[in-house]
C-alpha atoms as a PDB file:
ATOM      1  CA  UNK A   1     188.591 216.580 322.336  1.00  0.00           C
ATOM      2  CA  UNK A   2     188.974 214.527 325.506  1.00  0.00           C
ATOM      3  CA  UNK A   3     185.450 213.148 325.038  1.00  0.00           C
ATOM      4  CA  UNK A   4     186.396 211.937 321.552  1.00  0.00           C
ATOM      5  CA  UNK A   5     189.453 210.131 322.915  1.00  0.00           C
ATOM      6  CA  UNK A   6     187.370 208.465 325.619  1.00  0.00           C
ATOM      7  CA  UNK A   7     184.767 207.281 323.095  1.00  0.00           C
ATOM      8  CA  UNK A   8     187.468 205.915 320.826  1.00  0.00           C
ATOM      9  CA  UNK A   9     189.087 204.051 323.719  1.00  0.00           C
ATOM     10  CA  UNK A  10     185.748 202.508 324.725  1.00  0.00           C
ATOM     11  CA  UNK A  11     185.052 201.394 321.111  1.00  0.00           C
ATOM     12  CA  UNK A  12     188.498 199.809 320.801  1.00  0.00           C
ATOM     13  CA  UNK A  13     188.006 197.925 324.079  1.00  0.00           C
ATOM     14  CA  UNK A  14     184.573 196.607 322.962  1.00  0.00           C
ATOM     15  CA  UNK A  15     186.020 195.393 319.656  1.00  0.00           C
ATOM     16  CA  UNK A  16     188.805 193.497 321.449  1.00  0.00           C
ATOM     17  CA  UNK A  17     186.305 191.804 323.818  1.00  0.00           C
ATOM     18  CA  UNK A  18     184.046 190.769 320.899  1.00  0.00           C
ATOM     19  CA  UNK A  19     186.991 189.362 318.943  1.00  0.00           C
ATOM     20  CA  UNK A  20     188.123 187.364 321.967  1.00  0.00           C
ATOM     21  CA  UNK A  21     184.725 185.594 322.160  1.00  0.00           C
ATOM     22  CA  UNK A  22     183.919 185.120 318.491  1.00  0.00           C
ATOM     23  CA  UNK A  23     187.298 183.840 317.271  1.00  0.00           C
ATOM     24  CA  UNK A  24     187.365 180.630 319.421  1.00  0.00           C
ATOM     25  CA  UNK A  25     183.776 179.780 318.429  1.00  0.00           C
ATOM     26  CA  UNK A  26     184.598 180.113 314.762  1.00  0.00           C
ATOM     27  CA  UNK A  27     187.739 178.053 315.196  1.00  0.00           C
ATOM     28  CA  UNK A  28     185.739 175.236 316.840  1.00  0.00           C
ATOM     29  CA  UNK A  29     183.431 175.058 313.831  1.00  0.00           C
ATOM     30  CA  UNK A  30     186.241 174.866 311.292  1.00  0.00           C
ATOM     31  CA  UNK A  31     187.835 171.495 310.389  1.00  0.00           C
ATOM     32  CA  UNK A  32     191.267 171.090 311.854  1.00  0.00           C
ATOM     33  CA  UNK A  33     192.709 170.000 308.515  1.00  0.00           C
ATOM     34  CA  UNK A  34     191.249 170.648 305.117  1.00  0.00           C
ATOM     35  CA  UNK A  35     191.455 167.980 302.389  1.00  0.00           C
ATOM     36  CA  UNK A  36     193.338 168.799 299.194  1.00  0.00           C
ATOM     37  CA  UNK A  37     191.352 170.624 296.529  1.00  0.00           C
ATOM     38  CA  UNK A  38     188.933 168.288 294.709  1.00  0.00           C
ATOM     39  CA  UNK A  39     188.853 165.714 297.519  1.00  0.00           C
ATOM     40  CA  UNK A  40     185.509 165.081 299.356  1.00  0.00           C
ATOM     41  CA  UNK A  41     185.174 166.019 302.998  1.00  0.00           C
ATOM     42  CA  UNK A  42     185.699 163.120 305.444  1.00  0.00           C
ATOM     43  CA  UNK A  43     182.567 161.314 306.621  1.00  0.00           C
ATOM     44  CA  UNK A  44     181.885 159.567 309.923  1.00  0.00           C
ATOM     45  CA  UNK A  45     181.484 155.792 309.701  1.00  0.00           C
ATOM     46  CA  UNK A  46     178.477 154.438 311.567  1.00  0.00           C
ATOM     47  CA  UNK A  47     178.507 150.801 312.553  1.00  0.00           C
ATOM     48  CA  UNK A  48     175.605 148.679 311.289  1.00  0.00           C
ATOM     49  CA  UNK A  49     174.452 145.321 312.706  1.00  0.00           C
ATOM     50  CA  UNK A  50     175.743 142.330 310.722  1.00  0.00           C
ATOM     51  CA  UNK A  51     172.870 139.990 310.089  1.00  0.00           C
ATOM     52  CA  UNK A  52     173.018 136.535 308.535  1.00  0.00           C
ATOM     53  CA  UNK A  53     172.315 137.444 304.891  1.00  0.00           C
ATOM     54  CA  UNK A  54     175.144 135.519 303.205  1.00  0.00           C
ATOM     55  CA  UNK A  55     177.357 132.601 304.138  1.00  0.00           C
ATOM     56  CA  UNK A  56     177.629 128.898 304.829  1.00  0.00           C
ATOM     57  CA  UNK A  57     175.289 127.470 307.432  1.00  0.00           C
ATOM     58  CA  UNK A  58     174.342 124.336 309.321  1.00  0.00           C
ATOM     59  CA  UNK A  59     170.776 123.429 310.207  1.00  0.00           C
ATOM     60  CA  UNK A  60     168.852 121.061 312.472  1.00  0.00           C
ATOM     61  CA  UNK A  61     165.096 120.412 312.456  1.00  0.00           C
ATOM     62  CA  UNK A  62     162.485 118.460 314.399  1.00  0.00           C
ATOM     63  CA  UNK A  63     158.846 118.086 313.512  1.00  0.00           C
ATOM     64  CA  UNK A  64     155.652 116.098 313.372  1.00  0.00           C
ATOM     65  CA  UNK A  65     154.289 114.374 310.262  1.00  0.00           C
ATOM     66  CA  UNK A  66     150.762 113.435 309.226  1.00  0.00           C
ATOM     67  CA  UNK A  67     150.995 110.529 306.782  1.00  0.00           C
ATOM     68  CA  UNK A  68     148.934 109.994 303.638  1.00  0.00           C
ATOM     69  CA  UNK A  69     148.566 107.064 301.225  1.00  0.00           C
ATOM     70  CA  UNK A  70     146.739 106.645 297.905  1.00  0.00           C
ATOM     71  CA  UNK A  71     146.052 102.900 297.984  1.00  0.00           C
ATOM     72  CA  UNK A  72     147.429  99.438 298.749  1.00  0.00           C
ATOM     73  CA  UNK A  73     147.751  96.490 296.320  1.00  0.00           C
ATOM     74  CA  UNK A  74     147.749  92.838 297.275  1.00  0.00           C
ATOM     75  CA  UNK A  75     149.485  90.152 295.262  1.00  0.00           C
ATOM     76  CA  UNK A  76     147.039  88.610 292.742  1.00  0.00           C
ATOM     77  CA  UNK A  77     144.582  86.981 293.174  1.00  0.00           C
ATOM     78  CA  UNK A  78     144.110  88.356 296.688  1.00  0.00           C
ATOM     79  CA  UNK A  79     141.763  91.269 297.403  1.00  0.00           C
ATOM     80  CA  UNK A  80     143.191  94.779 297.710  1.00  0.00           C
ATOM     81  CA  UNK A  81     142.681  96.523 301.050  1.00  0.00           C
ATOM     82  CA  UNK A  82     140.226  99.416 301.315  1.00  0.00           C
ATOM     83  CA  UNK A  83     139.909 102.222 303.877  1.00  0.00           C
ATOM     84  CA  UNK A  84     143.684 102.685 303.835  1.00  0.00           C
ATOM     85  CA  UNK A  85     145.149 104.881 306.562  1.00  0.00           C
ATOM     86  CA  UNK A  86     148.748 105.973 307.163  1.00  0.00           C
ATOM     87  CA  UNK A  87     149.359 107.408 310.635  1.00  0.00           C
ATOM     88  CA  UNK A  88     151.458 110.131 312.241  1.00  0.00           C
ATOM     89  CA  UNK A  89     155.081 110.176 313.372  1.00  0.00           C
ATOM     90  CA  UNK A  90     157.894 112.426 314.606  1.00  0.00           C
ATOM     91  CA  UNK A  91     160.603 113.585 312.217  1.00  0.00           C
ATOM     92  CA  UNK A  92     164.091 115.024 312.548  1.00  0.00           C
ATOM     93  CA  UNK A  93     166.999 115.974 310.370  1.00  0.00           C
ATOM     94  CA  UNK A  94     170.250 117.859 309.814  1.00  0.00           C
ATOM     95  CA  UNK A  95     171.719 119.677 306.853  1.00  0.00           C
ATOM     96  CA  UNK A  96     174.274 122.119 305.473  1.00  0.00           C
ATOM     97  CA  UNK A  97     173.968 124.835 302.875  1.00  0.00           C
ATOM     98  CA  UNK A  98     174.855 128.300 301.628  1.00  0.00           C
ATOM     99  CA  UNK A  99     172.879 131.540 301.472  1.00  0.00           C
ATOM    100  CA  UNK A 100     173.528 134.364 299.003  1.00  0.00           C
ATOM    101  CA  UNK A 101     171.248 137.301 299.741  1.00  0.00           C
ATOM    102  CA  UNK A 102     167.775 136.099 298.709  1.00  0.00           C
ATOM    103  CA  UNK A 103     168.636 132.545 297.551  1.00  0.00           C
ATOM    104  CA  UNK A 104     169.488 129.542 299.733  1.00  0.00           C
ATOM    105  CA  UNK A 105     170.454 125.985 298.830  1.00  0.00           C
ATOM    106  CA  UNK A 106     171.158 123.071 301.168  1.00  0.00           C
ATOM    107  CA  UNK A 107     171.406 119.311 301.463  1.00  0.00           C
ATOM    108  CA  UNK A 108     169.306 117.694 304.200  1.00  0.00           C
ATOM    109  CA  UNK A 109     169.239 114.231 305.769  1.00  0.00           C
ATOM    110  CA  UNK A 110     165.928 113.401 307.471  1.00  0.00           C
ATOM    111  CA  UNK A 111     164.313 110.508 309.301  1.00  0.00           C
ATOM    112  CA  UNK A 112     160.609 109.873 309.797  1.00  0.00           C
ATOM    113  CA  UNK A 113     159.929 107.427 312.607  1.00  0.00           C
ATOM    114  CA  UNK A 114     157.611 104.445 312.181  1.00  0.00           C
ATOM    115  CA  UNK A 115     154.008 105.362 311.375  1.00  0.00           C
ATOM    116  CA  UNK A 116     151.242 102.777 311.451  1.00  0.00           C
ATOM    117  CA  UNK A 117     149.442 101.634 308.298  1.00  0.00           C
ATOM    118  CA  UNK A 118     145.938 100.128 308.561  1.00  0.00           C
ATOM    119  CA  UNK A 119     143.702  98.693 305.834  1.00  0.00           C
ATOM    120  CA  UNK A 120     140.589  96.553 305.549  1.00  0.00           C
ATOM    121  CA  UNK A 121     140.095  93.317 303.576  1.00  0.00           C
ATOM    122  CA  UNK A 122     137.761  90.975 305.497  1.00  0.00           C
ATOM    123  CA  UNK A 123     137.328  92.936 308.730  1.00  0.00           C
ATOM    124  CA  UNK A 124     138.072  96.550 309.768  1.00  0.00           C
ATOM    125  CA  UNK A 125     141.812  97.224 310.043  1.00  0.00           C
ATOM    126  CA  UNK A 126     142.783  93.569 309.558  1.00  0.00           C
ATOM    127  CA  UNK A 127     145.905  94.569 307.564  1.00  0.00           C
ATOM    128  CA  UNK A 128     148.574  96.448 309.503  1.00  0.00           C
ATOM    129  CA  UNK A 129     152.221  97.437 309.095  1.00  0.00           C
ATOM    130  CA  UNK A 130     154.728 100.024 310.265  1.00  0.00           C
ATOM    131  CA  UNK A 131     156.434 102.269 307.714  1.00  0.00           C
ATOM    132  CA  UNK A 132     159.409 104.618 308.200  1.00  0.00           C
ATOM    133  CA  UNK A 133     161.805 106.403 305.865  1.00  0.00           C
ATOM    134  CA  UNK A 134     165.204 108.030 305.523  1.00  0.00           C
ATOM    135  CA  UNK A 135     165.526 110.780 302.932  1.00  0.00           C
ATOM    136  CA  UNK A 136     168.321 112.871 301.437  1.00  0.00           C
ATOM    137  CA  UNK A 137     167.255 115.980 299.491  1.00  0.00           C
ATOM    138  CA  UNK A 138     168.877 118.830 297.617  1.00  0.00           C
ATOM    139  CA  UNK A 139     166.757 121.926 298.345  1.00  0.00           C
ATOM    140  CA  UNK A 140     166.431 125.469 297.033  1.00  0.00           C
ATOM    141  CA  UNK A 141     164.667 128.342 298.790  1.00  0.00           C
ATOM    142  CA  UNK A 142     163.620 131.854 297.823  1.00  0.00           C
ATOM    143  CA  UNK A 143     163.671 134.340 300.713  1.00  0.00           C
ATOM    144  CA  UNK A 144     160.942 136.928 300.127  1.00  0.00           C
ATOM    145  CA  UNK A 145     162.359 139.817 302.194  1.00  0.00           C
ATOM    146  CA  UNK A 146     162.819 140.720 305.848  1.00  0.00           C
ATOM    147  CA  UNK A 147     160.475 142.682 308.098  1.00  0.00           C
ATOM    148  CA  UNK A 148     161.113 143.086 311.843  1.00  0.00           C
ATOM    149  CA  UNK A 149     163.641 140.215 311.643  1.00  0.00           C
ATOM    150  CA  UNK A 150     161.032 137.913 310.034  1.00  0.00           C
ATOM    151  CA  UNK A 151     161.934 136.431 306.627  1.00  0.00           C
ATOM    152  CA  UNK A 152     159.232 134.355 304.866  1.00  0.00           C
ATOM    153  CA  UNK A 153     160.354 131.856 302.231  1.00  0.00           C
ATOM    154  CA  UNK A 154     159.199 129.215 299.765  1.00  0.00           C
ATOM    155  CA  UNK A 155     161.195 126.247 298.519  1.00  0.00           C
ATOM    156  CA  UNK A 156     161.363 122.873 296.808  1.00  0.00           C
ATOM    157  CA  UNK A 157     163.611 119.833 296.980  1.00  0.00           C
ATOM    158  CA  UNK A 158     164.368 116.560 295.217  1.00  0.00           C
ATOM    159  CA  UNK A 159     166.392 113.482 296.084  1.00  0.00           C
ATOM    160  CA  UNK A 160     165.977 109.909 297.291  1.00  0.00           C
ATOM    161  CA  UNK A 161     164.243 108.076 300.131  1.00  0.00           C
ATOM    162  CA  UNK A 162     164.711 104.648 301.616  1.00  0.00           C
ATOM    163  CA  UNK A 163     161.273 103.417 302.753  1.00  0.00           C
ATOM    164  CA  UNK A 164     161.186 100.567 305.268  1.00  0.00           C
ATOM    165  CA  UNK A 165     158.206  98.295 306.027  1.00  0.00           C
ATOM    166  CA  UNK A 166     158.206  96.237 309.220  1.00  0.00           C
ATOM    167  CA  UNK A 167     155.714  94.282 311.365  1.00  0.00           C
ATOM    168  CA  UNK A 168     153.336  93.524 308.501  1.00  0.00           C
ATOM    169  CA  UNK A 169     150.401  91.421 309.683  1.00  0.00           C
ATOM    170  CA  UNK A 170     147.308  90.076 307.880  1.00  0.00           C
ATOM    171  CA  UNK A 171     145.231  86.904 307.704  1.00  0.00           C
ATOM    172  CA  UNK A 172     143.606  87.939 304.425  1.00  0.00           C
ATOM    173  CA  UNK A 173     146.437  89.225 302.182  1.00  0.00           C
ATOM    174  CA  UNK A 174     150.064  88.017 301.895  1.00  0.00           C
ATOM    175  CA  UNK A 175     152.669  87.809 303.157  1.00  0.00           C
ATOM    176  CA  UNK A 176     151.365  85.478 305.845  1.00  0.00           C
ATOM    177  CA  UNK A 177     154.781  84.929 307.452  1.00  0.00           C
ATOM    178  CA  UNK A 178     155.290  87.327 310.389  1.00  0.00           C
ATOM    179  CA  UNK A 179     158.487  89.113 311.421  1.00  0.00           C
ATOM    180  CA  UNK A 180     159.602  90.080 307.890  1.00  0.00           C
ATOM    181  CA  UNK A 181     160.898  93.524 306.837  1.00  0.00           C
ATOM    182  CA  UNK A 182     161.811  95.156 303.533  1.00  0.00           C
ATOM    183  CA  UNK A 183     163.564  98.321 302.295  1.00  0.00           C
ATOM    184  CA  UNK A 184     162.905 100.145 299.006  1.00  0.00           C
ATOM    185  CA  UNK A 185     164.714 103.126 297.464  1.00  0.00           C
ATOM    186  CA  UNK A 186     162.555 105.717 295.686  1.00  0.00           C
ATOM    187  CA  UNK A 187     162.734 109.136 294.096  1.00  0.00           C
ATOM    188  CA  UNK A 188     161.524 111.721 296.651  1.00  0.00           C
ATOM    189  CA  UNK A 189     160.476 115.345 296.322  1.00  0.00           C
ATOM    190  CA  UNK A 190     159.332 118.099 298.657  1.00  0.00           C
ATOM    191  CA  UNK A 191     157.671 121.539 298.695  1.00  0.00           C
ATOM    192  CA  UNK A 192     158.220 123.943 301.597  1.00  0.00           C
ATOM    193  CA  UNK A 193     157.065 127.268 302.988  1.00  0.00           C
ATOM    194  CA  UNK A 194     157.855 128.990 306.254  1.00  0.00           C
ATOM    195  CA  UNK A 195     159.412 131.922 308.050  1.00  0.00           C
ATOM    196  CA  UNK A 196     162.794 132.521 309.676  1.00  0.00           C
ATOM    197  CA  UNK A 197     163.261 134.743 312.732  1.00  0.00           C
ATOM    198  CA  UNK A 198     166.648 136.400 313.351  1.00  0.00           C
ATOM    199  CA  UNK A 199     167.751 135.562 316.913  1.00  0.00           C
ATOM    200  CA  UNK A 200     171.295 136.887 316.525  1.00  0.00           C
ATOM    201  CA  UNK A 201     173.642 137.910 313.689  1.00  0.00           C
ATOM    202  CA  UNK A 202     174.407 134.237 312.970  1.00  0.00           C
ATOM    203  CA  UNK A 203     171.347 132.345 314.266  1.00  0.00           C
ATOM    204  CA  UNK A 204     167.874 132.002 312.740  1.00  0.00           C
ATOM    205  CA  UNK A 205     164.873 130.086 314.096  1.00  0.00           C
ATOM    206  CA  UNK A 206     163.047 128.386 311.223  1.00  0.00           C
ATOM    207  CA  UNK A 207     159.333 127.489 311.505  1.00  0.00           C
ATOM    208  CA  UNK A 208     157.847 125.885 308.438  1.00  0.00           C
ATOM    209  CA  UNK A 209     155.649 123.416 306.604  1.00  0.00           C
ATOM    210  CA  UNK A 210     156.922 120.674 304.285  1.00  0.00           C
ATOM    211  CA  UNK A 211     155.112 118.267 301.994  1.00  0.00           C
ATOM    212  CA  UNK A 212     157.330 115.215 301.413  1.00  0.00           C
ATOM    213  CA  UNK A 213     156.453 112.562 298.848  1.00  0.00           C
ATOM    214  CA  UNK A 214     158.574 109.409 299.167  1.00  0.00           C
ATOM    215  CA  UNK A 215     156.919 107.051 296.698  1.00  0.00           C
ATOM    216  CA  UNK A 216     155.801 103.441 297.087  1.00  0.00           C
ATOM    217  CA  UNK A 217     156.708 100.944 299.782  1.00  0.00           C
ATOM    218  CA  UNK A 218     156.613  97.179 299.663  1.00  0.00           C
ATOM    219  CA  UNK A 219     156.434  94.538 302.349  1.00  0.00           C
ATOM    220  CA  UNK A 220     158.703  91.527 302.346  1.00  0.00           C
ATOM    221  CA  UNK A 221     157.373  88.641 300.249  1.00  0.00           C
ATOM    222  CA  UNK A 222     156.608  85.051 301.099  1.00  0.00           C
ATOM    223  CA  UNK A 223     155.575  82.289 298.674  1.00  0.00           C
ATOM    224  CA  UNK A 224     152.173  83.978 298.151  1.00  0.00           C
ATOM    225  CA  UNK A 225     153.530  87.448 297.350  1.00  0.00           C
ATOM    226  CA  UNK A 226     153.819  90.881 298.963  1.00  0.00           C
ATOM    227  CA  UNK A 227     151.759  93.977 299.735  1.00  0.00           C
ATOM    228  CA  UNK A 228     152.520  97.263 297.924  1.00  0.00           C
ATOM    229  CA  UNK A 229     151.693 100.633 299.518  1.00  0.00           C
ATOM    230  CA  UNK A 230     151.155 103.245 296.790  1.00  0.00           C
ATOM    231  CA  UNK A 231     152.288 106.874 296.780  1.00  0.00           C
ATOM    232  CA  UNK A 232     153.204 107.518 300.406  1.00  0.00           C
ATOM    233  CA  UNK A 233     153.660 111.112 301.585  1.00  0.00           C
ATOM    234  CA  UNK A 234     153.579 113.276 304.696  1.00  0.00           C
ATOM    235  CA  UNK A 235     152.470 116.771 305.701  1.00  0.00           C
ATOM    236  CA  UNK A 236     155.071 118.043 308.183  1.00  0.00           C
ATOM    237  CA  UNK A 237     155.246 120.938 310.617  1.00  0.00           C
ATOM    238  CA  UNK A 238     158.896 121.629 311.481  1.00  0.00           C
ATOM    239  CA  UNK A 239     160.906 123.814 313.855  1.00  0.00           C
ATOM    240  CA  UNK A 240     164.652 124.244 313.453  1.00  0.00           C
ATOM    241  CA  UNK A 241     167.759 126.369 313.809  1.00  0.00           C
ATOM    242  CA  UNK A 242     170.041 127.687 311.084  1.00  0.00           C
ATOM    243  CA  UNK A 243     173.525 128.704 312.230  1.00  0.00           C
ATOM    244  CA  UNK A 244     175.890 130.611 309.933  1.00  0.00           C
ATOM    245  CA  UNK A 245     179.567 129.839 310.588  1.00  0.00           C
ATOM    246  CA  UNK A 246     181.364 131.444 307.618  1.00  0.00           C
ATOM    247  CA  UNK A 247     179.771 134.704 306.394  1.00  0.00           C
ATOM    248  CA  UNK A 248     180.743 135.678 302.877  1.00  0.00           C
ATOM    249  CA  UNK A 249     182.080 139.211 302.234  1.00  0.00           C
ATOM    250  CA  UNK A 250     179.231 141.478 301.202  1.00  0.00           C
ATOM    251  CA  UNK A 251     178.464 145.159 301.035  1.00  0.00           C
ATOM    252  CA  UNK A 252     176.557 146.395 304.050  1.00  0.00           C
END
């Protein structure tokens, strides 16, 4: 009978030791407070990076333009120039716009510095001038997605350009008076493509191409007439920054 009592005492002691170790472990796994019946269990919020996908933004761009021209027309009855060439120039501009997920719109103000025009009437390159322009465009862009912080896009714009002709010189086609200049306002349009790279939550580097058509230009006139430069345009490579300063509320 004494052996039975000893065995029972040992079993009771082992049960107490096991309970002492298991109970705290089970308590650690249990939530401290249970939600009311029917309510979901609480979840842990994980912070996500806030990238520039919506909001107002400012932009600044610099670039280099390769000019193109269709033709040049002299005042009748003078001969039209041939072998027309429109040179290269630097460009720069600023703008402001808004982005909503995959669509962006902005207004840009750009300047293309003086590029040299050359044409031939009686001798090679005997007609010269310098042509520059200011443009203001309303633009729309479609962002095509984001991979590794790179966001390719396409876009188009329309607006107005003021084209300025200075330093016209020729002994074969008017005007024959030197030192004249002339400005002309035209309809302008553009087509763009490029890629943006996310530097920070509110800053994007923009590298792109733009084709800008700014219409005809005209030299100042003297008593013999003026020279008209037809369908001027430029192929531009541009680098810029877009900076978001007022993100719109959006689900993230």
